[in-house]
CSV table of C-alpha atoms in Angstrom, one decimal:
chain,number,residue,atom,x,y,z
A,6,MET,CA,114.3,102.6,128.2
A,7,THR,CA,116.5,103.3,131.2
A,8,ARG,CA,116.3,105.3,134.4
A,9,THR,CA,119.4,106.9,135.9
A,10,TRP,CA,120.2,107.7,139.5
A,11,VAL,CA,123.3,109.8,140.1
A,12,TRP,CA,125.4,109.9,143.2
A,13,PRO,CA,126.3,113.5,144.1
A,14,GLY,CA,129.6,114.2,142.4
A,15,SER,CA,130.0,110.7,141.0
A,16,VAL,CA,129.2,108.5,137.9
A,17,GLY,CA,125.5,107.6,137.9
A,18,PHE,CA,124.2,104.1,138.2
A,19,VAL,CA,121.9,103.1,135.3
A,20,PHE,CA,118.8,101.1,136.1
A,21,ARG,CA,117.7,99.0,133.1
A,22,GLN,CA,114.1,98.2,132.4
A,23,LEU,CA,113.7,94.4,132.4
A,24,THR,CA,110.8,92.3,131.2
A,25,ARG,CA,108.8,90.5,133.7
A,26,ILE,CA,110.3,87.1,132.7
A,27,GLN,CA,113.9,88.5,133.0
A,28,LEU,CA,113.1,89.9,136.5
A,29,VAL,CA,111.6,86.7,137.7
A,30,VAL,CA,114.5,84.6,136.3
A,31,ASP,CA,117.1,86.8,138.0
A,32,LEU,CA,115.3,86.7,141.4
A,33,VAL,CA,114.8,82.9,141.2
A,34,VAL,CA,118.5,82.4,140.4
A,35,ALA,CA,119.6,84.6,143.3
A,36,VAL,CA,117.3,82.9,145.7
A,37,VAL,CA,118.4,79.4,144.7
A,38,PHE,CA,122.1,80.5,144.8
A,39,GLY,CA,121.5,81.9,148.3
A,40,ALA,CA,119.8,78.7,149.5
A,41,ILE,CA,122.9,76.8,148.4
A,42,VAL,CA,125.7,79.1,149.9
A,43,VAL,CA,124.0,80.1,153.2
A,44,PRO,CA,124.5,76.7,154.9
A,45,LEU,CA,128.2,76.6,153.7
A,46,SER,CA,128.9,80.0,155.4
A,47,TYR,CA,126.9,79.4,158.6
A,48,GLY,CA,130.1,79.2,160.7
A,49,ASP,CA,131.7,82.4,159.4
A,50,GLY,CA,129.8,84.8,161.6
A,51,LEU,CA,128.8,88.3,160.6
A,52,PRO,CA,131.4,88.8,157.9
A,53,GLY,CA,130.3,85.6,156.2
A,54,LEU,CA,126.7,86.7,156.4
A,55,ILE,CA,127.6,90.1,154.8
A,56,LEU,CA,129.5,88.3,152.1
A,57,VAL,CA,126.6,85.9,151.2
A,58,LEU,CA,124.0,88.7,151.3
A,59,ALA,CA,126.2,90.9,149.1
A,60,MET,CA,126.9,88.2,146.5
A,61,VAL,CA,123.2,87.1,146.4
A,62,SER,CA,122.1,90.7,146.0
A,63,ALA,CA,124.6,91.4,143.3
A,64,LEU,CA,123.5,88.3,141.5
A,65,GLY,CA,119.9,89.4,141.6
A,66,LEU,CA,120.6,92.9,140.5
A,67,ARG,CA,123.2,92.1,137.9
A,68,ARG,CA,121.0,92.9,134.8
A,69,PHE,CA,118.9,95.5,136.5
A,70,SER,CA,121.9,97.7,137.4
A,71,PRO,CA,125.3,96.1,136.6
A,72,GLY,CA,127.3,99.0,138.1
A,73,LEU,CA,125.4,98.8,141.4
A,74,ALA,CA,125.7,95.0,141.5
A,75,LEU,CA,129.4,95.3,141.1
A,76,MET,CA,129.7,97.8,144.0
A,77,ILE,CA,127.7,95.5,146.2
A,78,ALA,CA,129.9,92.6,145.3
A,79,TRP,CA,132.9,94.7,146.3
A,80,VAL,CA,131.3,95.4,149.7
A,81,GLY,CA,131.1,91.7,150.3
A,82,VAL,CA,134.7,91.1,149.2
A,83,ILE,CA,136.0,93.9,151.5
A,84,ALA,CA,134.1,92.3,154.4
A,85,GLN,CA,135.7,88.9,153.5
A,86,LEU,CA,139.2,90.3,153.3
A,87,SER,CA,138.8,92.2,156.5
A,88,ALA,CA,137.8,89.1,158.4
A,89,GLY,CA,140.4,86.9,156.8
A,90,LEU,CA,137.8,84.5,155.5
A,91,PRO,CA,138.9,82.0,152.8
A,92,ALA,CA,137.3,81.9,149.3
A,93,THR,CA,133.9,80.2,149.3
A,94,LEU,CA,131.3,79.2,146.8
A,95,ALA,CA,129.6,82.6,147.2
A,96,ASN,CA,132.5,84.3,145.4
A,97,ALA,CA,131.5,82.5,142.2
A,98,ALA,CA,128.7,85.1,141.8
A,99,ILE,CA,131.3,87.6,140.8
A,100,LEU,CA,131.7,85.8,137.4
A,101,ALA,CA,128.1,86.5,136.5
A,102,VAL,CA,128.3,90.1,137.7
A,103,LEU,CA,131.4,90.8,135.6
A,104,TYR,CA,129.7,89.2,132.6
A,105,THR,CA,126.8,91.5,132.8
A,106,THR,CA,129.0,94.6,133.2
A,107,GLY,CA,130.6,93.7,129.8
A,108,ALA,CA,127.2,92.8,128.2
A,109,TYR,CA,124.8,95.5,129.6
A,110,ALA,CA,126.6,98.2,131.5
A,111,GLU,CA,127.1,101.8,130.4
A,112,ARG,CA,130.6,103.0,129.6
A,113,ALA,CA,131.8,104.0,133.1
A,114,ALA,CA,130.4,100.8,134.8
A,115,ARG,CA,131.8,98.7,131.9
A,116,TRP,CA,135.3,99.9,132.4
A,117,PHE,CA,134.8,99.6,136.2
A,118,GLY,CA,134.1,96.0,135.5
A,119,LEU,CA,137.3,95.4,133.6
A,120,GLY,CA,139.3,97.2,136.3
A,121,SER,CA,137.6,95.1,139.0
A,122,ALA,CA,138.5,91.9,137.1
A,123,LEU,CA,142.2,92.9,137.0
A,124,VAL,CA,142.4,94.2,140.6
A,125,GLY,CA,140.1,91.5,142.0
A,126,GLY,CA,142.2,88.8,140.3
A,127,LEU,CA,145.4,90.1,141.8
A,128,LEU,CA,143.9,90.4,145.3
A,129,ALA,CA,142.3,86.9,145.0
A,130,GLY,CA,145.5,85.3,143.9
A,131,TYR,CA,147.8,86.7,146.6
A,132,TYR,CA,145.1,86.6,149.3
A,133,THR,CA,144.6,82.9,148.6
A,134,ALA,CA,148.3,82.3,148.6
A,135,ILE,CA,148.7,84.0,152.0
A,136,ILE,CA,145.8,82.0,153.5
A,137,ILE,CA,147.1,78.6,152.3
A,138,VAL,CA,150.9,79.1,152.7
A,139,ARG,CA,150.7,81.0,156.1
A,140,GLY,CA,152.1,78.7,158.8
A,141,THR,CA,153.2,75.9,156.5
A,142,ALA,CA,156.8,77.1,155.9
A,143,SER,CA,159.7,76.6,158.4
A,144,ASP,CA,160.9,80.2,158.3
A,145,SER,CA,159.8,83.6,157.2
A,146,GLU,CA,162.1,83.7,154.2
A,147,ASN,CA,160.7,80.5,152.9
A,148,THR,CA,157.1,81.7,153.6
A,149,MET,CA,157.6,84.9,151.6
A,150,ARG,CA,159.2,83.2,148.7
A,151,THR,CA,156.4,80.6,148.6
A,152,ILE,CA,153.7,83.2,148.8
A,153,ALA,CA,155.4,85.2,146.0
A,154,VAL,CA,155.6,82.2,143.6
A,155,PHE,CA,152.2,80.7,144.5
A,156,GLY,CA,150.5,84.1,144.6
A,157,THR,CA,151.8,85.1,141.2
A,158,LEU,CA,150.5,81.9,139.6
A,159,ALA,CA,147.2,82.1,141.4
A,160,ALA,CA,146.8,85.8,140.5
A,161,VAL,CA,147.4,85.2,136.8
A,162,ALA,CA,144.9,82.3,136.8
A,163,ALA,CA,142.3,84.5,138.7
A,164,VAL,CA,142.8,87.5,136.4
A,165,VAL,CA,142.4,85.3,133.3
A,166,VAL,CA,139.1,83.7,134.6
A,167,LEU,CA,137.6,87.1,135.7
A,168,ALA,CA,138.7,89.0,132.6
A,169,LEU,CA,137.4,86.1,130.5
A,170,SER,CA,133.9,86.5,132.0
A,171,TRP,CA,134.0,90.2,131.3
A,172,THR,CA,135.2,89.7,127.8
A,173,ILE,CA,132.5,87.2,126.9
A,174,GLY,CA,129.9,89.7,128.1
A,175,LEU,CA,131.5,92.4,125.9
A,176,LEU,CA,131.5,90.0,122.9
A,177,VAL,CA,127.8,89.3,123.4
A,178,ARG,CA,127.1,93.0,123.6
A,179,THR,CA,129.0,93.6,120.4
A,180,GLY,CA,127.1,90.9,118.6
A,181,ARG,CA,123.8,92.2,119.8
A,182,ARG,CA,124.6,95.7,118.7
A,183,ALA,CA,125.8,94.4,115.3
A,184,ARG,CA,122.5,92.5,114.8
A,185,ALA,CA,120.5,95.7,115.7
A,186,GLU,CA,122.5,97.8,113.3
A,187,GLY,CA,122.1,95.2,110.6
A,188,ARG,CA,118.3,95.3,111.2
A,189,GLN,CA,118.3,99.1,111.0
A,190,ARG,CA,120.3,99.0,107.7
A,191,TYR,CA,117.8,96.5,106.3
A,192,LEU,CA,114.8,98.7,107.2
A,193,ALA,CA,116.6,101.7,105.8
A,194,GLU,CA,117.4,99.9,102.5
A,195,ARG,CA,113.7,98.8,102.2
A,196,GLU,CA,112.5,102.4,102.8
A,197,GLN,CA,115.1,103.6,100.2
A,198,PHE,CA,113.9,101.0,97.7
A,199,ALA,CA,110.3,102.0,98.2
A,200,ALA,CA,111.1,105.6,97.7
A,201,GLN,CA,113.1,104.8,94.5
A,202,GLN,CA,110.2,102.8,93.2
A,203,ALA,CA,107.7,105.6,94.0
A,204,MET,CA,110.1,108.1,92.2
A,205,PHE,CA,110.4,105.8,89.2
A,206,ALA,CA,106.6,105.5,89.0
A,207,LEU,CA,106.2,109.3,89.2
A,208,GLU,CA,108.8,109.7,86.4
A,209,GLU,CA,107.0,107.2,84.3
A,210,ARG,CA,103.6,108.9,84.8
A,211,ASN,CA,105.2,112.2,83.7
A,212,ARG,CA,106.5,110.6,80.5
A,213,ILE,CA,103.1,108.9,79.8
A,214,ALA,CA,101.4,112.3,80.3
A,215,ARG,CA,103.7,113.8,77.6
A,216,ASP,CA,103.0,110.8,75.4
A,217,MET,CA,99.2,111.2,75.8
A,218,HIS,CA,99.1,114.9,75.3
A,219,ASP,CA,99.4,114.7,71.5
A,220,VAL,CA,97.0,111.8,71.3
A,221,VAL,CA,94.2,113.6,73.2
A,222,ALA,CA,94.8,116.9,71.5
A,223,HIS,CA,94.6,115.2,68.1
A,224,SER,CA,91.4,113.3,68.9
A,225,LEU,CA,89.6,116.4,70.2
A,226,ALA,CA,90.7,118.4,67.1
A,227,VAL,CA,89.2,115.7,64.8
A,228,ILE,CA,85.9,115.7,66.8
A,229,ILE,CA,85.7,119.5,66.6
A,230,ALA,CA,86.5,119.6,62.9
A,231,GLN,CA,84.0,116.8,62.0
A,232,SER,CA,81.3,118.3,64.1
A,233,ASP,CA,81.7,121.8,62.6
A,234,GLY,CA,81.8,120.4,59.1
A,235,ALA,CA,78.7,118.2,59.6
A,236,ARG,CA,76.6,121.3,60.2
A,237,TYR,CA,77.3,122.8,56.7
A,238,VAL,CA,78.7,120.1,54.4
A,239,HIS,CA,76.2,117.3,54.9
A,240,ARG,CA,72.8,119.1,55.0
A,241,GLY,CA,70.2,116.9,53.3
A,242,ASN,CA,72.7,114.0,52.9
A,243,ALA,CA,71.8,111.5,55.6
A,244,ASP,CA,74.3,108.9,54.5
A,245,ALA,CA,77.2,111.3,54.6
A,246,LEU,CA,76.0,112.7,57.9
A,247,ALA,CA,75.8,109.2,59.4
A,248,GLY,CA,79.4,108.5,58.3
A,249,THR,CA,80.6,111.7,59.9
A,250,LEU,CA,78.9,111.0,63.1
A,251,GLU,CA,80.3,107.5,63.1
A,252,THR,CA,83.8,109.0,62.8
A,253,VAL,CA,83.1,111.5,65.6
A,254,ALA,CA,81.8,108.7,67.9
A,255,GLY,CA,84.8,106.4,67.2
A,256,THR,CA,87.2,109.3,67.8
A,257,ALA,CA,85.4,110.2,71.0
A,258,ARG,CA,85.5,106.7,72.3
A,259,SER,CA,89.2,106.4,71.6
A,260,ALA,CA,89.9,109.7,73.2
A,261,LEU,CA,87.9,108.7,76.3
A,262,THR,CA,90.1,105.5,76.6
A,263,ASP,CA,93.2,107.7,76.4
A,264,VAL,CA,92.0,110.2,78.9
A,265,ARG,CA,91.3,107.4,81.4
A,266,LEU,CA,94.9,106.5,81.2
A,267,LEU,CA,95.8,109.8,82.8
A,268,LEU,CA,95.9,109.8,86.6
A,269,SER,CA,95.2,112.8,88.7
A,270,GLU,CA,98.2,115.1,89.3
A,271,LEU,CA,99.9,113.9,86.1
A,272,ARG,CA,101.8,116.8,84.4
A,273,HIS,CA,100.4,117.9,81.1
A,274,SER,CA,103.1,119.2,78.9
A,275,GLN,CA,103.7,119.4,75.2
A,276,GLY,CA,105.5,116.3,73.9
A,277,ASP,CA,108.6,116.4,71.7
A,278,GLY,CA,106.8,115.1,68.6
A,279,PRO,CA,104.5,112.3,67.3
A,280,GLN,CA,104.5,109.2,69.4
A,281,PRO,CA,105.3,105.7,68.0
A,282,VAL,CA,102.4,103.2,67.6
A,283,LEU,CA,102.3,99.5,66.6
A,284,SER,CA,102.7,100.4,62.9
A,285,ASP,CA,106.2,101.7,63.8
A,286,LEU,CA,107.3,98.3,65.2
A,287,GLY,CA,108.9,97.4,61.9
A,288,GLY,CA,111.3,100.3,62.0
A,289,LEU,CA,112.1,99.4,65.7
A,290,ILE,CA,112.8,95.8,64.8
A,291,GLU,CA,115.0,96.7,61.8
A,292,GLN,CA,116.9,99.1,64.1
A,293,MET,CA,117.6,96.4,66.6
A,294,ARG,CA,118.6,94.0,63.9
A,295,SER,CA,121.1,96.6,62.6
A,296,THR,CA,122.9,96.4,66.0
A,297,GLY,CA,123.4,92.6,65.6
A,298,LEU,CA,120.4,91.5,67.7
A,299,GLU,CA,118.5,88.8,65.8
A,300,VAL,CA,114.8,89.4,66.3
A,301,HIS,CA,112.3,86.8,65.2
A,302,TYR,CA,108.8,88.4,64.8
A,303,ILE,CA,105.7,86.2,64.6
A,304,GLU,CA,102.0,87.2,64.7
A,305,SER,CA,98.9,85.0,65.0
A,306,GLY,CA,95.2,85.6,65.1
A,307,GLU,CA,93.1,88.3,63.5
A,308,LEU,CA,94.3,91.8,64.2
A,309,ILE,CA,92.0,94.0,66.3
A,310,PRO,CA,92.2,97.8,66.2
A,311,LEU,CA,93.6,99.3,69.4
A,312,PRO,CA,93.3,102.8,70.8
A,313,THR,CA,96.4,105.0,70.4
A,314,GLY,CA,97.2,105.0,74.1
A,315,GLN,CA,97.4,101.2,74.2
A,316,GLN,CA,99.5,101.2,71.0
A,317,ILE,CA,102.0,103.6,72.6
A,318,ALA,CA,102.2,101.6,75.8
A,319,LEU,CA,102.8,98.4,73.8
A,320,TYR,CA,105.4,100.0,71.6
A,321,ARG,CA,107.3,101.4,74.7
A,322,ILE,CA,107.1,98.0,76.5
A,323,VAL,CA,108.5,96.2,73.4
A,324,GLN,CA,111.1,98.8,72.9
A,325,GLU,CA,112.3,98.5,76.6
A,326,SER,CA,112.3,94.7,76.4
A,327,LEU,CA,114.4,94.6,73.2
A,328,THR,CA,116.8,97.2,74.7
A,329,ASN,CA,117.2,95.0,77.8
A,330,ALA,CA,117.8,92.0,75.6
A,331,LEU,CA,120.5,93.9,73.7
A,332,ARG,CA,122.2,95.1,76.9
A,333,HIS,CA,121.9,92.1,79.2
A,334,GLY,CA,120.9,89.1,77.0
A,335,ASP,CA,122.9,86.6,75.0
A,336,ARG,CA,123.3,88.4,71.7
A,337,ALA,CA,124.5,85.2,70.0
A,338,ARG,CA,120.9,83.8,70.3
A,339,ARG,CA,117.7,85.2,68.8
A,340,VAL,CA,115.0,87.1,70.5
A,341,LEU,CA,111.4,86.0,70.0
A,342,LEU,CA,108.8,88.7,69.6
A,343,ALA,CA,105.3,87.2,69.3
A,344,PHE,CA,101.8,88.9,69.0
A,345,HIS,CA,98.9,86.6,69.7
A,346,TRP,CA,95.5,88.2,68.8
A,347,ARG,CA,92.4,86.6,70.4
A,348,PRO,CA,88.8,87.9,70.6
A,349,GLY,CA,88.9,90.7,73.1
A,350,ALA,CA,92.5,90.4,74.1
A,351,LEU,CA,96.1,90.7,72.9
A,352,THR,CA,99.1,88.8,74.3
A,353,VAL,CA,102.6,90.0,73.5
A,354,GLN,CA,105.6,87.9,74.5
A,355,ILE,CA,109.2,88.9,74.4
A,356,ASP,CA,111.6,86.0,75.1
A,357,ASN,CA,115.3,86.4,75.1
A,358,ALA,CA,118.1,84.1,76.2
A,359,THR,CA,120.6,85.3,78.9
A,360,LEU,CA,124.0,84.2,80.0
A,361,PRO,CA,124.2,81.9,83.1
A,362,PRO,CA,125.0,83.9,86.3
A,363,ASN,CA,128.6,84.3,87.2
A,364,PRO,CA,129.1,83.5,90.9
A,365,GLY,CA,132.1,85.8,91.0
A,366,LEU,CA,130.0,88.9,90.1
A,367,ALA,CA,127.6,90.8,92.2
A,368,PRO,CA,124.0,90.8,90.9
A,369,ARG,CA,122.9,93.9,89.1
A,370,SER,CA,120.7,96.3,91.1
A,371,GLY,CA,117.1,96.7,89.9
A,372,GLY,CA,116.6,99.7,87.6
A,373,HIS,CA,113.3,101.5,86.7
A,374,GLY,CA,112.7,99.8,83.3
A,375,LEU,CA,110.6,96.9,84.7
A,376,PRO,CA,108.5,99.1,87.0
A,377,GLY,CA,108.0,101.5,84.1
A,378,MET,CA,106.6,98.6,81.9
A,379,GLN,CA,104.2,97.7,84.7
A,380,GLU,CA,103.1,101.3,85.1
A,381,ARG,CA,102.5,101.7,81.4
A,382,ALA,CA,100.6,98.5,81.0
A,383,ALA,CA,98.4,99.2,84.1
A,384,LEU,CA,97.5,102.7,82.9
A,385,ALA,CA,96.5,101.2,79.5
A,386,GLY,CA,94.2,98.7,81.2
A,387,GLY,CA,96.6,95.7,80.9
A,388,SER,CA,99.3,93.9,82.9
A,389,VAL,CA,102.9,92.7,82.5
A,390,ALA,CA,104.4,89.5,84.0
A,391,PHE,CA,108.1,88.7,84.2
A,392,THR,CA,109.7,85.2,84.2
A,393,PRO,CA,113.3,85.7,85.5
A,394,PRO,CA,116.1,83.5,84.0
A,395,SER,CA,116.8,80.3,85.9
A,396,ALA,CA,118.2,76.8,85.1
A,397,ALA,CA,114.6,75.6,84.9
A,398,ASN,CA,113.8,77.7,81.8
A,399,ALA,CA,117.3,77.5,80.3
A,400,TYR,CA,118.2,81.0,81.4
A,401,HIS,CA,115.5,82.8,79.4
A,402,PHE,CA,114.0,86.1,80.5
A,403,VAL,CA,110.4,86.4,79.3
A,404,VAL,CA,108.2,89.4,79.3
A,405,THR,CA,104.4,88.7,78.8
A,406,VAL,CA,102.0,91.5,78.2
A,407,HIS,CA,98.2,91.0,78.4
A,408,MET,CA,96.2,93.9,76.9
A,409,PRO,CA,92.4,94.0,76.4
A,410,ALA,CA,91.4,94.7,72.8
A,411,GLY,CA,88.2,95.6,71.0
A,412,ALA,CA,87.9,99.4,71.3
A,413,VAL,CA,87.2,101.2,68.0
A,414,ARG,CA,90.2,102.9,66.5
A,415,PRO,CA,89.5,106.5,65.3
A,416,THR,CA,89.7,107.1,61.6
A,417,SER,CA,91.9,109.9,60.4
A,418,SER,CA,90.2,112.9,58.8
């Protein structure tokens, strides 16, 4: 935050807001510098006092208002030149002032600093030459020649020193701005990534809603048909009625599990057709094998009936994993697809080998396939974990799905 005070009809001086530590440091530096140079300028009279006060003030104000500090320094230099005083230690403060004009000043004051470095260097060089050479030559022609040569060398050296101070400040300013812009880009990229992830999750929810539409509609239709039939068909037949009610209860429980998968605000729309379940995995595996991908399927444990919603989620996760193995994995090595059934749970593991990373290629940007798997598994009551390829696991990408099992699967009518 800055405050600006404008001279009538002139470029404004910008006053920067400093922290308390910065303000204290600048004032302490100015006071210490003044305590050193005041005794050295004691015999220079009023012009010497003006020079010291101007340089000390400019040093203290250099970060608070670089343009104003440079103007005050010029006042001290003009008093010094008018009185014919030689260069003193107090003039060293101009280096710090020029540095701050390059590092902190606004556009007008910044270029004023560069002009001051050039003009001040020329004045300092020739003025010093005049002070030193005056009265040492035997005639006026020799004096002028010596002043011209010595003044030119001194002016070049002074311009280089003063301009270098300003340039260092400008480089610091550029680096600080580059770091700030890099930080802003980083935050913008994080926000963009978060927005993309949210969009991918929304798209996946919409796809899941379409998948679940047919499942829920079918389950409710079975319940309605079984309930209507039970009133007329099974009168007086308790065993048949009990079987019908068991079918209705199982279908209702499965439908309830599927309905819980739907979040609020999910879009309900008619799907394109019947959705694949675990019994369709054989066709998917054969399809992948026909592309040249070697899929090794193993199954252990006792199979537990799963609700249709969980079967669809598992099928889609396996389908996405095999597709990723086909696109990004090492097709010369086989893919392991393992189903491990345990009491109350199912663990599915898809393990495919990948090629070692090529240092010359940029890493692929993350898509929405992996977030989609996590979304499907979470809505089905399970979870997905990913083990990225690395030298430690011989560059294998492993997808591990944990799904609770044990719900009653509806029987078809």
